[in-house]
Amino acid sequence: VDTLMQLARQKVDVAGRQVATLHQNNQDQRIAYLRVGKIRMDQIRLQVARMTETEDKLMVERSERTNRAYRTTILVIFLLSM
């Protein structure tokens, strides 16, 4: 999350610089900010994908644990009812 926040701040900073150059006639600088902004956004997307992948793996692990606990509970109830 810290990495994502840092990347987001960098992207906002670049966007602010882009806006500041709108009234200038420096086309090269505006293009450079666009490129840097795209790189930052790509980094943000990659970080979000990593976080999503990690969360998906954790969800599978939790689901498997829950299913095992459910089966164990059912077995215990069955055995105790005998």
PDB file of C-alpha atoms in Angstrom:
ATOM      1  CA  VAL A   1       0.000   0.000   0.000  1.00  0.00           C
ATOM      2  CA  ASP A   2       2.867   2.372   0.788  1.00  0.00           C
ATOM      3  CA  THR A   3       4.362   1.766  -2.657  1.00  0.00           C
ATOM      4  CA  LEU A   4       1.010   2.444  -4.287  1.00  0.00           C
ATOM      5  CA  MET A   5       0.603   5.678  -2.333  1.00  0.00           C
ATOM      6  CA  GLN A   6       4.090   6.792  -3.330  1.00  0.00           C
ATOM      7  CA  LEU A   7       3.399   6.026  -7.000  1.00  0.00           C
ATOM      8  CA  ALA A   8       0.074   7.859  -6.831  1.00  0.00           C
ATOM      9  CA  ARG A   9       1.751  10.931  -5.324  1.00  0.00           C
ATOM     10  CA  GLN A  10       4.357  10.872  -8.089  1.00  0.00           C
ATOM     11  CA  LYS A  11       1.622  10.623 -10.718  1.00  0.00           C
ATOM     12  CA  VAL A  12      -0.279  13.548  -9.200  1.00  0.00           C
ATOM     13  CA  ASP A  13       2.949  15.556  -9.108  1.00  0.00           C
ATOM     14  CA  VAL A  14       3.578  14.873 -12.789  1.00  0.00           C
ATOM     15  CA  ALA A  15      -0.034  15.742 -13.625  1.00  0.00           C
ATOM     16  CA  GLY A  16       0.370  19.026 -11.774  1.00  0.00           C
ATOM     17  CA  ARG A  17       3.468  19.820 -13.784  1.00  0.00           C
ATOM     18  CA  GLN A  18       1.608  18.947 -16.982  1.00  0.00           C
ATOM     19  CA  VAL A  19      -1.155  21.391 -16.124  1.00  0.00           C
ATOM     20  CA  ALA A  20       1.402  24.074 -15.321  1.00  0.00           C
ATOM     21  CA  THR A  21       2.944  23.712 -18.798  1.00  0.00           C
ATOM     22  CA  LEU A  22      -0.365  24.069 -20.660  1.00  0.00           C
ATOM     23  CA  HIS A  23       0.110  27.813 -21.052  1.00  0.00           C
ATOM     24  CA  GLN A  24       3.706  27.490 -22.185  1.00  0.00           C
ATOM     25  CA  ASN A  25       4.802  26.888 -25.753  1.00  0.00           C
ATOM     26  CA  ASN A  26       7.234  24.142 -24.803  1.00  0.00           C
ATOM     27  CA  GLN A  27       5.872  21.154 -26.714  1.00  0.00           C
ATOM     28  CA  ASP A  28       8.902  18.993 -25.858  1.00  0.00           C
ATOM     29  CA  GLN A  29       8.378  19.498 -22.140  1.00  0.00           C
ATOM     30  CA  ARG A  30       4.676  18.647 -22.395  1.00  0.00           C
ATOM     31  CA  ILE A  31       5.479  15.461 -24.318  1.00  0.00           C
ATOM     32  CA  ALA A  32       8.093  14.543 -21.728  1.00  0.00           C
ATOM     33  CA  TYR A  33       5.538  14.959 -18.924  1.00  0.00           C
ATOM     34  CA  LEU A  34       3.047  12.846 -20.869  1.00  0.00           C
ATOM     35  CA  ARG A  35       5.613  10.074 -21.189  1.00  0.00           C
ATOM     36  CA  VAL A  36       6.568  10.256 -17.519  1.00  0.00           C
ATOM     37  CA  GLY A  37       2.875  10.274 -16.603  1.00  0.00           C
ATOM     38  CA  LYS A  38       2.301   7.151 -18.692  1.00  0.00           C
ATOM     39  CA  ILE A  39       5.250   5.398 -17.061  1.00  0.00           C
ATOM     40  CA  ARG A  40       3.911   6.301 -13.601  1.00  0.00           C
ATOM     41  CA  MET A  41       0.431   5.064 -14.515  1.00  0.00           C
ATOM     42  CA  ASP A  42       1.880   1.805 -15.858  1.00  0.00           C
ATOM     43  CA  GLN A  43       3.761   1.378 -12.573  1.00  0.00           C
ATOM     44  CA  ILE A  44       0.540   1.985 -10.639  1.00  0.00           C
ATOM     45  CA  ARG A  45      -1.307  -0.591 -12.747  1.00  0.00           C
ATOM     46  CA  LEU A  46       1.475  -3.119 -12.172  1.00  0.00           C
ATOM     47  CA  GLN A  47       1.430  -2.520  -8.419  1.00  0.00           C
ATOM     48  CA  VAL A  48      -2.361  -2.891  -8.287  1.00  0.00           C
ATOM     49  CA  ALA A  49      -2.096  -6.126 -10.295  1.00  0.00           C
ATOM     50  CA  ARG A  50       0.474  -7.462  -7.813  1.00  0.00           C
ATOM     51  CA  MET A  51      -1.733  -6.520  -4.887  1.00  0.00           C
ATOM     52  CA  THR A  52      -4.762  -8.127  -6.531  1.00  0.00           C
ATOM     53  CA  GLU A  53      -2.805 -11.309  -7.222  1.00  0.00           C
ATOM     54  CA  THR A  54      -1.685 -11.477  -3.593  1.00  0.00           C
ATOM     55  CA  GLU A  55      -5.229 -10.924  -2.349  1.00  0.00           C
ATOM     56  CA  ASP A  56      -6.564 -13.581  -4.727  1.00  0.00           C
ATOM     57  CA  LYS A  57      -4.053 -16.095  -3.374  1.00  0.00           C
ATOM     58  CA  LEU A  58      -4.987 -15.203   0.190  1.00  0.00           C
ATOM     59  CA  MET A  59      -8.674 -15.604  -0.652  1.00  0.00           C
ATOM     60  CA  VAL A  60      -8.043 -19.102  -2.021  1.00  0.00           C
ATOM     61  CA  GLU A  61      -6.080 -20.044   1.107  1.00  0.00           C
ATOM     62  CA  ARG A  62      -8.813 -18.707   3.381  1.00  0.00           C
ATOM     63  CA  SER A  63     -11.489 -20.478   1.392  1.00  0.00           C
ATOM     64  CA  GLU A  64      -9.597 -23.779   1.634  1.00  0.00           C
ATOM     65  CA  ARG A  65      -9.202 -23.337   5.406  1.00  0.00           C
ATOM     66  CA  THR A  66     -12.879 -22.551   5.750  1.00  0.00           C
ATOM     67  CA  ASN A  67     -13.845 -25.625   3.750  1.00  0.00           C
ATOM     68  CA  ARG A  68     -11.578 -27.836   5.864  1.00  0.00           C
ATOM     69  CA  ALA A  69     -13.043 -26.410   9.059  1.00  0.00           C
ATOM     70  CA  TYR A  70     -16.562 -26.965   7.723  1.00  0.00           C
ATOM     71  CA  ARG A  71     -15.817 -30.607   6.850  1.00  0.00           C
ATOM     72  CA  THR A  72     -14.219 -31.163  10.241  1.00  0.00           C
ATOM     73  CA  THR A  73     -17.229 -29.632  11.979  1.00  0.00           C
ATOM     74  CA  ILE A  74     -19.648 -31.820  10.043  1.00  0.00           C
ATOM     75  CA  LEU A  75     -17.561 -34.914  10.850  1.00  0.00           C
ATOM     76  CA  VAL A  76     -17.425 -34.058  14.546  1.00  0.00           C
ATOM     77  CA  ILE A  77     -21.182 -33.465  14.641  1.00  0.00           C
ATOM     78  CA  PHE A  78     -21.783 -36.765  12.896  1.00  0.00           C
ATOM     79  CA  LEU A  79     -19.468 -38.677  15.208  1.00  0.00           C
ATOM     80  CA  LEU A  80     -20.947 -37.086  18.329  1.00  0.00           C
ATOM     81  CA  SER A  81     -24.467 -37.918  17.199  1.00  0.00           C
ATOM     82  CA  MET A  82     -23.730 -41.639  17.181  1.00  0.00           C
TER      83      MET A  82
END
